[in-house]
Structure formats: C-alpha cells, structure tokens
Amino acid sequence: MYATFSYLGFFFFFYKNSRKFLVETMLISRIFKVVVVSCLWLLLGCSLSYGTETDIACLKSIKESLVDTRNYLNSSWNFENVTEGSICNFLGVECWHPSENRVVNIRLPDMGLKGRFPLGLANCTTITGIDLSSNELFGSIPQNIANITGYATLLDLSSNNFSGEIPSSLANCSFLNVLKLDHNQLTGQIPVQIGFLDRLKTFSVANNLLSGPIPSSFNSSIITEESFANNPGLCGKPLSPCMSTSKKTNTGVIAGAAVGGVTFAAIGVAIGMFFYYRKMSRMRKLKQDGDPEGNKWAKSLKGVKGIKVSMFEKSVPKMKLSDLLKATNNFHKENIIGTGRTGAVYKAVLEDGVPFMVKRLQDSQHSEKEFVSEMATLGSVKHPNLVPLLGYCLANKERFLVYKHMPNGTLYDHIHIADESRKPMEWPLRLKIGIQAAKGFAWANESS
C-alpha cells in the first residue's frame, strides 16, 4: 500500500505543471479508486474465508431440500452472517468448537420436517452425529449412504416414513455406535454385513415391514427382542424360530446328501495332503541344496540381471538389478528389516558402503503402464515428512521400490520396545511424530 501511494505522489508531482493537468488528475483519481476497491475486496475476502464453505453449503442444502412445516429452520438458520462460528448458533447444529464453522452433530428430532433424505449432508465432511428422528421424511435411504455419512458414530432415522430396503452399504460406516431405523416402512431382509460393525452398541429396526431371518453376525449384546419386534416376516433369535419351508423331509435325499458330502470331503482332504507333502518335499530339497528359505524367487532373476533401475535422484549412482541382488545378498531373509501387507523391506548396501532400502511389492494388481505412471507421480513427491523414493525396477513379474535408508529404524520398533532397560517414548514426542506424519500424509494426498 505504501509503495502504491508513493507512485501516486510521483505522478502528481510530475504532471502538476502540465497542460494536461485535468486529464492526469482524473487518471490519478481512477487509480486511487482501483486501489481502494482492491483493498476492500481483500478485506471482504479475508472475512469470508473464516467460514468453512463446505459446511455452510451442507446446511444450506438441508434447509432447501426439506419442507419446514413448523418454521424452525427458517427462523434460526440465517446465512446472511458468514463470520466464524455463526452456524454454530443454528438450532440443532453443534460444532467442534463454538468459534469454528465445522459441524460435528446435527440434531433435528421432532421438527415437523418433510422431504427425502438430505443428500447435502455429504458436504458436512466432519460430521459424526445425525438425528432426524420423529419427522415426516419419506422415500428410500440412499444406497450410497456410506459416502454421505461415512464418519458418523450416530445415525437416527427412526419414526419417519422411509421405505424400501436397508442399504447394505451401511456396513461401510465402520464408526457407527448407534443405528436406529425403527418405526418406518422398510422392507426386505436385514443385510448380514451390518452385523459385522464391531463398534455398534445400539441397533433397532422394530416396527417395520422386514422379513427373513435375523443375521447371526450381530453381537449378542445388542440382540434384544425390542430391537426387532413388530416385523411381520422377521424370524430367528431372539424372535420366534424360522419355520422350515417343508415340514416333511425325504430321508433318501438327506442320506444321499450326507454320503455325497463325506465323499467330497474325503477327496478334498486327499488333494490337500498331496499338495502339502509336495510342498514339504520341495522345502527339504531347497534346504539340502543350500537355497535360503523364502528367497528362491530371487534365483529366477538371474536371466534379467542387466535390467536398469529407474532412478529419480541424479545424486544417486546408477544401478542395475544385479546391484540390488548383490546389495541384499539375493534378498536373503536376514536382510529383511520390515514386513507389511504390501511386501517385505530389505536393507541393501552397495560396494562403496552406501546404504538404502529395497521394498519387494507383492500381489500388485496394476498393469506395467499403470505402475510406471504411479511411480512417476510418487517420485516427484518431495516432503521432509515422507521417506524419499529414489527409484524403481520391473523384472518379469517382480516389482521393486528403492528408498533412502532410515538409520533409526521404524516407528513401530521405537514404540514397542522389546528391551525393558530402554526408556519408553514420551507422549509429547509421540504426539509430535503423529502431527508430523499427518502433515506428510495430507501433503501427499493433495499433491497426488
């Protein structure tokens, strides 16, 4: 701003004795107006940035998609004020912090609201609790509800007029503690997958039109008669037992099925034993030949040792697959410094003493073209909280990643200390590591 007014003074001094004084004065006036307007827009933009746009858009969408018969939302949800924390004063809206527009819960029970399930809830990305019970909502529950309420711990849609089947995608809402769907018009069977939600403490589908057996996958602690009552076709524990479709069974069919089952079982056992002994025989032969157990695949790479390792860093010496084999002692099990779901990590040391790490990927489903493209993206990612990817190599069906060596070991080893004489990691340090790791993940996600 100071530089701008300096330039204005310069122009005024230069032209004050000019014959075109009036024209230049008008020009100066226009420039001054542009500067003032720009500053006002900047200040206005800063004030608007305080509000979380997605959460505000979420509440606007809910208000627009529902009929407010009792005028609760119309009188309370005023979006003219966009300052930080303004939406936290809305009726039924709870924020993570009173001065921050980040919605954590929406509780609108018994508000006389009409309409379908508000899909705009997907914009409330940090919401954990949704209570729309005792209203007049209708239609089916969205099949993609897990994409809308994926982080919810409470979902209460009871005492409405929802119809159709219960979406099996609710099983993907893995944080659910409370799921209440009772007193609706839901039909069909209860999805078996929902019973595997291990955090579920309260579940109710009473007073619907459900049918079929109650899945045995539910935890016994939440299986109560009240949770499933008044569904005309529902059966099984804790309700009445499910009746067989035919009371009379054919003894011959049962006997034939039993004999067939025993026969197939015997065949299966025989095949299993055959492959088991075959595998054991191969392992004994490998030990006799001196091949280290677990890296016999490395010997199959002898024919492709000349393949070059694609490197991202110019400071790293050029390598071939033969250099990786030699640096890891043919990927010997004693060189393994870590294992995970995607493969094992080996310590490697070049002839000049330079250490690095090599990860052997397992069961990669990407094509070679997709893999190379993904490696190009990962190789360009540079952040102090991410382990640098130095290069990669493709050989037959094997895929290797070359990383910079981390001499202090893994975080797991520092947290789970096997030596009782060592002092456990202090909690402030753990918190600091967690924050730095989160920053690295967030940056990598944005960069990709």
GROMACS .gro file of C-alpha atoms in nm:
model
  448
    1MET     CA    1   0.000   0.000   0.000
    2TYR     CA    2   0.287   0.236   0.088
    3ALA     CA    3   0.453   0.171  -0.250
    4THR     CA    4   0.125   0.242  -0.430
    5PHE     CA    5   0.079   0.586  -0.268
    6SER     CA    6   0.446   0.669  -0.338
    7TYR     CA    7   0.386   0.612  -0.708
    8LEU     CA    8   0.072   0.827  -0.692
    9GLY     CA    9   0.273   1.115  -0.537
   10PHE     CA   10   0.535   1.081  -0.807
   11PHE     CA   11   0.275   1.107  -1.085
   12PHE     CA   12   0.113   1.408  -0.919
   13PHE     CA   13   0.445   1.593  -0.889
   14PHE     CA   14   0.545   1.514  -1.247
   15TYR     CA   15   0.226   1.643  -1.407
   16LYS     CA   16   0.122   1.928  -1.178
   17ASN     CA   17   0.260   2.193  -1.417
   18SER     CA   18   0.149   2.013  -1.731
   19ARG     CA   19  -0.116   2.146  -1.968
   20LYS     CA   20  -0.297   1.815  -1.928
   21PHE     CA   21  -0.329   1.861  -1.555
   22LEU     CA   22  -0.701   1.789  -1.552
   23VAL     CA   23  -0.670   1.466  -1.755
   24GLU     CA   24  -0.390   1.331  -1.541
   25THR     CA   25  -0.573   1.427  -1.222
   26MET     CA   26  -0.868   1.217  -1.340
   27LEU     CA   27  -0.629   0.930  -1.412
   28ILE     CA   28  -0.482   0.954  -1.062
   29SER     CA   29  -0.832   0.955  -0.919
   30ARG     CA   30  -0.918   0.637  -1.107
   31ILE     CA   31  -0.601   0.462  -0.991
   32PHE     CA   32  -0.677   0.564  -0.635
   33LYS     CA   33  -1.028   0.419  -0.664
   34VAL     CA   34  -0.891   0.090  -0.801
   35VAL     CA   35  -0.650   0.064  -0.507
   36VAL     CA   36  -0.923   0.137  -0.253
   37VAL     CA   37  -1.167  -0.109  -0.412
   38SER     CA   38  -0.896  -0.379  -0.425
   39CYS     CA   39  -0.823  -0.332  -0.055
   40LEU     CA   40  -1.193  -0.354   0.028
   41TRP     CA   41  -1.226  -0.678  -0.169
   42LEU     CA   42  -0.918  -0.817   0.005
   43LEU     CA   43  -1.064  -0.739   0.349
   44LEU     CA   44  -1.401  -0.882   0.246
   45GLY     CA   45  -1.232  -1.197   0.112
   46CYS     CA   46  -1.046  -1.244   0.442
   47SER     CA   47  -1.369  -1.217   0.640
   48LEU     CA   48  -1.545  -1.466   0.413
   49SER     CA   49  -1.256  -1.714   0.437
   50TYR     CA   50  -1.323  -1.757   0.806
   51GLY     CA   51  -1.632  -1.964   0.725
   52THR     CA   52  -1.597  -2.327   0.618
   53GLU     CA   53  -1.768  -2.320   0.281
   54THR     CA   54  -1.849  -2.690   0.262
   55ASP     CA   55  -2.024  -2.694   0.600
   56ILE     CA   56  -2.221  -2.381   0.514
   57ALA     CA   57  -2.318  -2.536   0.180
   58CYS     CA   58  -2.421  -2.850   0.369
   59LEU     CA   59  -2.665  -2.664   0.593
   60LYS     CA   60  -2.799  -2.457   0.303
   61SER     CA   61  -2.871  -2.774   0.107
   62ILE     CA   62  -3.050  -2.935   0.402
   63LYS     CA   63  -3.267  -2.629   0.451
   64GLU     CA   64  -3.352  -2.610   0.079
   65SER     CA   65  -3.431  -2.982   0.042
   66LEU     CA   66  -3.671  -3.006   0.339
   67VAL     CA   67  -4.014  -2.854   0.393
   68ASP     CA   68  -4.002  -2.666   0.724
   69THR     CA   69  -4.367  -2.701   0.833
   70ARG     CA   70  -4.309  -2.551   1.178
   71ASN     CA   71  -4.073  -2.273   1.064
   72TYR     CA   72  -3.793  -2.387   1.296
   73LEU     CA   73  -3.513  -2.371   1.038
   74ASN     CA   74  -3.643  -2.060   0.862
   75SER     CA   75  -3.635  -1.864   1.186
   76SER     CA   76  -3.299  -1.988   1.310
   77TRP     CA   77  -3.079  -2.076   1.009
   78ASN     CA   78  -2.980  -1.730   0.882
   79PHE     CA   79  -2.696  -1.744   0.628
   80GLU     CA   80  -2.652  -1.368   0.591
   81ASN     CA   81  -2.393  -1.372   0.869
   82VAL     CA   82  -2.086  -1.566   0.749
   83THR     CA   83  -1.846  -1.488   1.032
   84GLU     CA   84  -1.658  -1.768   1.203
   85GLY     CA   85  -1.880  -1.965   1.439
   86SER     CA   86  -2.206  -1.818   1.308
   87ILE     CA   87  -2.359  -2.152   1.207
   88CYS     CA   88  -2.279  -2.295   1.549
   89ASN     CA   89  -2.570  -2.093   1.685
   90PHE     CA   90  -2.821  -2.252   1.447
   91LEU     CA   91  -3.097  -2.462   1.603
   92GLY     CA   92  -2.990  -2.828   1.617
   93VAL     CA   93  -2.634  -2.762   1.493
   94GLU     CA   94  -2.331  -2.845   1.708
   95CYS     CA   95  -1.975  -2.755   1.610
   96TRP     CA   96  -1.638  -2.897   1.704
   97HIS     CA   97  -1.562  -2.555   1.854
   98PRO     CA   98  -1.803  -2.264   1.916
   99SER     CA   99  -1.588  -2.027   1.712
  100GLU     CA  100  -1.524  -2.260   1.418
  101ASN     CA  101  -1.769  -2.342   1.138
  102ARG     CA  102  -1.706  -2.718   1.145
  103VAL     CA  103  -2.024  -2.918   1.210
  104VAL     CA  104  -1.990  -3.219   1.439
  105ASN     CA  105  -2.358  -3.301   1.507
  106ILE     CA  106  -2.695  -3.220   1.350
  107ARG     CA  107  -2.986  -3.294   1.583
  108LEU     CA  108  -3.327  -3.212   1.434
  109PRO     CA  109  -3.571  -3.454   1.605
  110ASP     CA  110  -3.946  -3.383   1.602
  111MET     CA  111  -3.918  -3.067   1.389
  112GLY     CA  112  -4.204  -3.146   1.150
  113LEU     CA  113  -3.962  -3.167   0.857
  114LYS     CA  114  -4.086  -3.319   0.531
  115GLY     CA  115  -3.894  -3.448   0.230
  116ARG     CA  116  -3.643  -3.710   0.127
  117PHE     CA  117  -3.313  -3.790   0.293
  118PRO     CA  118  -3.099  -3.473   0.258
  119LEU     CA  119  -2.811  -3.566   0.028
  120GLY     CA  120  -2.643  -3.234   0.110
  121LEU     CA  121  -2.517  -3.392   0.434
  122ALA     CA  122  -2.223  -3.516   0.227
  123ASN     CA  123  -2.078  -3.161   0.241
  124CYS     CA  124  -2.058  -3.177   0.622
  125THR     CA  125  -1.732  -3.368   0.594
  126THR     CA  126  -1.652  -3.376   0.968
  127ILE     CA  127  -1.997  -3.468   1.100
  128THR     CA  128  -2.021  -3.759   1.346
  129GLY     CA  129  -2.383  -3.745   1.467
  130ILE     CA  130  -2.710  -3.723   1.265
  131ASP     CA  131  -3.052  -3.727   1.435
  132LEU     CA  132  -3.352  -3.678   1.201
  133SER     CA  133  -3.593  -3.887   1.405
  134SER     CA  134  -3.967  -3.822   1.454
  135ASN     CA  135  -4.016  -3.621   1.136
  136GLU     CA  136  -4.206  -3.686   0.813
  137LEU     CA  137  -3.920  -3.794   0.587
  138PHE     CA  138  -4.006  -4.044   0.313
  139GLY     CA  139  -3.857  -4.236   0.021
  140SER     CA  140  -3.570  -4.480   0.032
  141ILE     CA  141  -3.249  -4.447   0.231
  142PRO     CA  142  -2.972  -4.370  -0.025
  143GLN     CA  143  -2.777  -4.673  -0.142
  144ASN     CA  144  -2.455  -4.471  -0.119
  145ILE     CA  145  -2.523  -4.355   0.235
  146ALA     CA  146  -2.173  -4.460   0.341
  147ASN     CA  147  -2.035  -4.187   0.113
  148ILE     CA  148  -2.264  -3.933   0.282
  149THR     CA  149  -2.227  -4.032   0.649
  150GLY     CA  150  -1.904  -4.231   0.638
  151TYR     CA  151  -1.767  -4.094   0.969
  152ALA     CA  152  -2.093  -4.093   1.164
  153THR     CA  153  -2.099  -4.258   1.505
  154LEU     CA  154  -2.474  -4.196   1.545
  155LEU     CA  155  -2.743  -4.223   1.275
  156ASP     CA  156  -3.104  -4.194   1.398
  157LEU     CA  157  -3.372  -4.207   1.124
  158SER     CA  158  -3.641  -4.361   1.344
  159SER     CA  159  -4.010  -4.263   1.344
  160ASN     CA  160  -4.028  -4.143   0.982
  161ASN     CA  161  -4.182  -4.288   0.665
  162PHE     CA  162  -3.873  -4.432   0.497
  163SER     CA  163  -3.947  -4.725   0.265
  164GLY     CA  164  -3.752  -4.972   0.053
  165GLU     CA  165  -3.468  -5.195   0.166
  166ILE     CA  166  -3.197  -5.123   0.422
  167PRO     CA  167  -2.880  -5.033   0.223
  168SER     CA  168  -2.605  -5.288   0.269
  169SER     CA  169  -2.354  -5.001   0.232
  170LEU     CA  170  -2.433  -4.904   0.592
  171ALA     CA  171  -2.179  -5.172   0.677
  172ASN     CA  172  -1.913  -4.935   0.542
  173CYS     CA  173  -1.997  -4.681   0.814
  174SER     CA  174  -1.743  -4.851   1.037
  175PHE     CA  175  -1.759  -4.589   1.315
  176LEU     CA  176  -2.128  -4.637   1.394
  177ASN     CA  177  -2.213  -4.682   1.762
  178VAL     CA  178  -2.585  -4.614   1.729
  179LEU     CA  179  -2.806  -4.707   1.431
  180LYS     CA  180  -3.181  -4.656   1.475
  181LEU     CA  181  -3.418  -4.731   1.186
  182ASP     CA  182  -3.726  -4.833   1.382
  183HIS     CA  183  -4.084  -4.714   1.317
  184ASN     CA  184  -4.057  -4.678   0.938
  185GLN     CA  185  -4.188  -4.873   0.636
  186LEU     CA  186  -3.868  -5.059   0.549
  187THR     CA  187  -3.899  -5.391   0.363
  188GLY     CA  188  -3.677  -5.684   0.265
  189GLN     CA  189  -3.414  -5.853   0.478
  190ILE     CA  190  -3.161  -5.712   0.721
  191PRO     CA  191  -2.820  -5.705   0.544
  192VAL     CA  192  -2.583  -5.956   0.701
  193GLN     CA  193  -2.291  -5.713   0.663
  194ILE     CA  194  -2.434  -5.470   0.919
  195GLY     CA  195  -2.391  -5.731   1.191
  196PHE     CA  196  -2.013  -5.711   1.147
  197LEU     CA  197  -1.995  -5.348   1.263
  198ASP     CA  198  -1.779  -5.412   1.569
  199ARG     CA  199  -1.846  -5.071   1.731
  200LEU     CA  200  -2.224  -5.099   1.714
  201LYS     CA  201  -2.378  -5.075   2.062
  202THR     CA  202  -2.741  -4.980   1.980
  203PHE     CA  203  -2.937  -5.116   1.683
  204SER     CA  204  -3.311  -5.105   1.624
  205VAL     CA  205  -3.534  -5.193   1.327
  206ALA     CA  206  -3.853  -5.256   1.522
  207ASN     CA  207  -4.194  -5.168   1.376
  208ASN     CA  208  -4.109  -5.203   1.007
  209LEU     CA  209  -4.212  -5.450   0.733
  210LEU     CA  210  -3.893  -5.655   0.733
  211SER     CA  211  -3.880  -6.027   0.659
  212GLY     CA  212  -3.639  -6.318   0.661
  213PRO     CA  213  -3.402  -6.445   0.930
  214ILE     CA  214  -3.216  -6.216   1.169
  215PRO     CA  215  -2.846  -6.243   1.076
  216SER     CA  216  -2.635  -6.434   1.323
  217SER     CA  217  -2.350  -6.189   1.259
  218PHE     CA  218  -2.488  -5.946   1.517
  219ASN     CA  219  -2.316  -5.922   1.854
  220SER     CA  220  -2.523  -6.099   2.117
  221SER     CA  221  -2.510  -5.791   2.340
  222ILE     CA  222  -2.731  -5.592   2.101
  223ILE     CA  223  -2.966  -5.878   2.008
  224THR     CA  224  -3.281  -5.794   2.203
  225GLU     CA  225  -3.641  -5.869   2.118
  226GLU     CA  226  -3.732  -5.499   2.137
  227SER     CA  227  -3.480  -5.418   1.861
  228PHE     CA  228  -3.657  -5.642   1.605
  229ALA     CA  229  -4.018  -5.653   1.729
  230ASN     CA  230  -4.329  -5.597   1.514
  231ASN     CA  231  -4.187  -5.700   1.178
  232PRO     CA  232  -4.440  -5.947   1.025
  233GLY     CA  233  -4.190  -6.166   0.838
  234LEU     CA  234  -3.886  -6.143   1.064
  235CYS     CA  235  -3.775  -6.459   1.243
  236GLY     CA  236  -3.484  -6.616   1.424
  237LYS     CA  237  -3.315  -6.545   1.754
  238PRO     CA  238  -3.431  -6.357   1.965
  239LEU     CA  239  -3.772  -6.382   1.789
  240SER     CA  240  -3.959  -6.699   1.701
  241PRO     CA  241  -3.759  -6.966   1.514
  242CYS     CA  242  -3.780  -6.963   1.136
  243MET     CA  243  -4.011  -7.234   1.004
  244SER     CA  244  -3.877  -7.481   0.750
  245THR     CA  245  -4.021  -7.449   0.401
  246SER     CA  246  -4.116  -7.814   0.411
  247LYS     CA  247  -4.211  -7.996   0.728
  248LYS     CA  248  -4.165  -8.336   0.570
  249THR     CA  249  -3.814  -8.423   0.457
  250ASN     CA  250  -3.708  -8.705   0.235
  251THR     CA  251  -3.482  -8.946   0.421
  252GLY     CA  252  -3.328  -9.066   0.099
  253VAL     CA  253  -3.232  -8.711  -0.004
  254ILE     CA  254  -3.073  -8.649   0.336
  255ALA     CA  255  -2.881  -8.975   0.324
  256GLY     CA  256  -2.763  -8.907  -0.031
  257ALA     CA  257  -2.653  -8.558   0.061
  258ALA     CA  258  -2.465  -8.690   0.362
  259VAL     CA  259  -2.286  -8.957   0.157
  260GLY     CA  260  -2.202  -8.704  -0.113
  261GLY     CA  261  -2.071  -8.458   0.145
  262VAL     CA  262  -1.848  -8.722   0.306
  263THR     CA  263  -1.715  -8.826  -0.035
  264PHE     CA  264  -1.631  -8.474  -0.141
  265ALA     CA  265  -1.472  -8.408   0.197
  266ALA     CA  266  -1.251  -8.715   0.162
  267ILE     CA  267  -1.145  -8.609  -0.187
  268GLY     CA  268  -1.070  -8.259  -0.063
  269VAL     CA  269  -0.857  -8.393   0.224
  270ALA     CA  270  -0.667  -8.621  -0.012
  271ILE     CA  271  -0.590  -8.336  -0.253
  272GLY     CA  272  -0.484  -8.113   0.035
  273MET     CA  273  -0.249  -8.377   0.176
  274PHE     CA  274  -0.099  -8.434  -0.168
  275PHE     CA  275  -0.007  -8.067  -0.214
  276TYR     CA  276   0.110  -8.040   0.147
  277TYR     CA  277   0.358  -8.326   0.116
  278ARG     CA  278   0.465  -8.197  -0.222
  279LYS     CA  279   0.543  -7.859  -0.070
  280MET     CA  280   0.729  -8.015   0.222
  281SER     CA  281   0.935  -8.222  -0.019
  282ARG     CA  282   1.034  -7.913  -0.214
  283MET     CA  283   1.131  -7.729   0.105
  284ARG     CA  284   1.352  -8.019   0.217
  285LYS     CA  285   1.520  -8.021  -0.123
  286LEU     CA  286   1.580  -7.646  -0.105
  287LYS     CA  287   1.744  -7.683   0.237
  288GLN     CA  288   1.962  -7.964   0.112
  289ASP     CA  289   2.072  -7.753  -0.185
  290GLY     CA  290   2.156  -7.466   0.048
  291ASP     CA  291   1.900  -7.223  -0.101
  292PRO     CA  292   1.792  -6.975   0.171
  293GLU     CA  293   1.426  -7.037   0.256
  294GLY     CA  294   1.190  -6.767   0.141
  295ASN     CA  295   1.400  -6.611  -0.141
  296LYS     CA  296   1.411  -6.888  -0.402
  297TRP     CA  297   1.233  -6.645  -0.636
  298ALA     CA  298   1.548  -6.434  -0.643
  299LYS     CA  299   1.731  -6.705  -0.840
  300SER     CA  300   1.474  -6.675  -1.116
  301LEU     CA  301   1.601  -6.321  -1.181
  302LYS     CA  302   1.945  -6.434  -1.298
  303GLY     CA  303   1.844  -6.403  -1.662
  304VAL     CA  304   1.737  -6.041  -1.624
  305LYS     CA  305   2.014  -5.904  -1.404
  306GLY     CA  306   2.104  -5.643  -1.665
  307ILE     CA  307   1.776  -5.453  -1.626
  308LYS     CA  308   1.840  -5.095  -1.519
  309VAL     CA  309   1.690  -4.939  -1.208
  310SER     CA  310   1.499  -4.620  -1.296
  311MET     CA  311   1.625  -4.350  -1.062
  312PHE     CA  312   1.467  -4.014  -0.973
  313GLU     CA  313   1.772  -3.860  -0.800
  314LYS     CA  314   2.077  -3.762  -1.006
  315SER     CA  315   2.294  -3.777  -0.694
  316VAL     CA  316   2.224  -4.149  -0.655
  317PRO     CA  317   2.458  -4.377  -0.852
  318LYS     CA  318   2.309  -4.566  -1.145
  319MET     CA  319   2.221  -4.925  -1.066
  320LYS     CA  320   2.106  -5.244  -1.229
  321LEU     CA  321   1.902  -5.531  -1.093
  322SER     CA  322   2.227  -5.720  -1.038
  323ASP     CA  323   2.336  -5.444  -0.799
  324LEU     CA  324   2.014  -5.487  -0.599
  325LEU     CA  325   2.066  -5.862  -0.579
  326LYS     CA  326   2.424  -5.823  -0.462
  327ALA     CA  327   2.341  -5.545  -0.216
  328THR     CA  328   2.069  -5.757  -0.050
  329ASN     CA  329   2.256  -6.090  -0.068
  330ASN     CA  330   1.998  -6.219  -0.317
  331PHE     CA  331   1.721  -6.079  -0.095
  332HIS     CA  332   1.822  -6.303   0.190
  333LYS     CA  333   1.578  -6.326   0.481
  334GLU     CA  334   1.845  -6.195   0.718
  335ASN     CA  335   1.836  -5.862   0.528
  336ILE     CA  336   1.465  -5.810   0.600
  337ILE     CA  337   1.415  -5.503   0.822
  338GLY     CA  338   1.038  -5.480   0.798
  339THR     CA  339   0.731  -5.652   0.659
  340GLY     CA  340   0.382  -5.530   0.578
  341ARG     CA  341   0.068  -5.609   0.386
  342THR     CA  342   0.221  -5.494   0.057
  343GLY     CA  343   0.555  -5.672   0.090
  344ALA     CA  344   0.890  -5.700   0.269
  345VAL     CA  345   1.158  -5.431   0.304
  346TYR     CA  346   1.526  -5.531   0.271
  347LYS     CA  347   1.836  -5.345   0.382
  348ALA     CA  348   2.083  -5.305   0.095
  349VAL     CA  349   2.443  -5.186   0.097
  350LEU     CA  350   2.637  -5.104  -0.220
  351GLU     CA  351   3.003  -5.191  -0.264
  352ASP     CA  352   3.102  -4.835  -0.175
  353GLY     CA  353   2.916  -4.867   0.156
  354VAL     CA  354   2.613  -4.654   0.063
  355PRO     CA  355   2.302  -4.797   0.236
  356PHE     CA  356   1.943  -4.784   0.110
  357MET     CA  357   1.622  -4.985   0.135
  358VAL     CA  358   1.452  -5.206  -0.124
  359LYS     CA  359   1.084  -5.300  -0.100
  360ARG     CA  360   0.957  -5.600  -0.292
  361LEU     CA  361   0.590  -5.547  -0.380
  362GLN     CA  362   0.358  -5.845  -0.356
  363ASP     CA  363   0.035  -5.912  -0.546
  364SER     CA  364   0.035  -5.584  -0.738
  365GLN     CA  365  -0.280  -5.564  -0.950
  366HIS     CA  366  -0.163  -5.269  -1.162
  367SER     CA  367  -0.052  -5.313  -1.522
  368GLU     CA  368   0.305  -5.221  -1.614
  369LYS     CA  369   0.185  -4.894  -1.769
  370GLU     CA  370  -0.017  -4.802  -1.460
  371PHE     CA  371   0.272  -4.895  -1.232
  372VAL     CA  372   0.522  -4.678  -1.423
  373SER     CA  373   0.278  -4.385  -1.422
  374GLU     CA  374   0.221  -4.420  -1.047
  375MET     CA  375   0.595  -4.438  -0.982
  376ALA     CA  376   0.649  -4.118  -1.182
  377THR     CA  377   0.397  -3.945  -0.958
  378LEU     CA  378   0.544  -4.078  -0.634
  379GLY     CA  379   0.898  -3.998  -0.748
  380SER     CA  380   0.808  -3.632  -0.786
  381VAL     CA  381   0.671  -3.608  -0.431
  382LYS     CA  382   0.922  -3.437  -0.202
  383HIS     CA  383   0.842  -3.357   0.159
  384PRO     CA  384   1.053  -3.364   0.478
  385ASN     CA  385   0.799  -3.595   0.648
  386LEU     CA  386   0.794  -3.855   0.369
  387VAL     CA  387   1.061  -4.120   0.303
  388PRO     CA  388   1.213  -4.029  -0.039
  389LEU     CA  389   1.151  -4.275  -0.323
  390LEU     CA  390   1.481  -4.297  -0.512
  391GLY     CA  391   1.380  -4.532  -0.793
  392TYR     CA  392   1.208  -4.849  -0.907
  393CYS     CA  393   1.269  -5.162  -1.112
  394LEU     CA  394   1.049  -5.408  -1.306
  395ALA     CA  395   1.183  -5.758  -1.372
  396ASN     CA  396   0.949  -6.026  -1.506
  397LYS     CA  397   0.658  -6.014  -1.261
  398GLU     CA  398   0.869  -5.871  -0.980
  399ARG     CA  399   0.849  -5.504  -0.884
  400PHE     CA  400   1.096  -5.330  -0.654
  401LEU     CA  401   1.100  -4.985  -0.493
  402VAL     CA  402   1.427  -4.821  -0.386
  403TYR     CA  403   1.405  -4.588  -0.084
  404LYS     CA  404   1.651  -4.377   0.112
  405HIS     CA  405   1.786  -4.565   0.414
  406MET     CA  406   1.639  -4.464   0.751
  407PRO     CA  407   1.914  -4.546   1.004
  408ASN     CA  408   1.695  -4.501   1.314
  409GLY     CA  409   1.468  -4.791   1.223
  410THR     CA  410   1.088  -4.798   1.216
  411LEU     CA  411   0.845  -4.610   1.438
  412TYR     CA  412   0.699  -4.943   1.546
  413ASP     CA  413   1.033  -5.050   1.695
  414HIS     CA  414   1.058  -4.729   1.898
  415ILE     CA  415   0.704  -4.753   2.033
  416HIS     CA  416   0.703  -5.129   2.106
  417ILE     CA  417   1.031  -5.163   2.291
  418ALA     CA  418   1.139  -5.523   2.347
  419ASP     CA  419   1.433  -5.429   2.573
  420GLU     CA  420   1.291  -5.345   2.918
  421SER     CA  421   1.604  -5.148   3.005
  422ARG     CA  422   1.522  -4.886   2.741
  423LYS     CA  423   1.302  -4.594   2.837
  424PRO     CA  424   0.964  -4.581   2.658
  425MET     CA  425   0.900  -4.295   2.418
  426GLU     CA  426   0.749  -3.992   2.593
  427TRP     CA  427   0.392  -3.896   2.498
  428PRO     CA  428   0.479  -3.539   2.388
  429LEU     CA  429   0.724  -3.688   2.139
  430ARG     CA  430   0.462  -3.938   2.018
  431LEU     CA  431   0.218  -3.653   1.964
  432LYS     CA  432   0.477  -3.454   1.771
  433ILE     CA  433   0.554  -3.754   1.549
  434GLY     CA  434   0.183  -3.811   1.489
  435ILE     CA  435   0.130  -3.448   1.385
  436GLN     CA  436   0.431  -3.453   1.151
  437ALA     CA  437   0.316  -3.783   0.997
  438ALA     CA  438  -0.033  -3.639   0.945
  439LYS     CA  439   0.116  -3.336   0.770
  440GLY     CA  440   0.313  -3.566   0.540
  441PHE     CA  441   0.004  -3.774   0.454
  442ALA     CA  442  -0.206  -3.463   0.395
  443TRP     CA  443   0.058  -3.309   0.169
  444ALA     CA  444   0.098  -3.633  -0.029
  445ASN     CA  445  -0.278  -3.661  -0.073
  446GLU     CA  446  -0.304  -3.302  -0.201
  447SER     CA  447  -0.003  -3.340  -0.430
  448SER     CA  448  -0.132  -3.658  -0.593
   0.00000   0.00000   0.00000
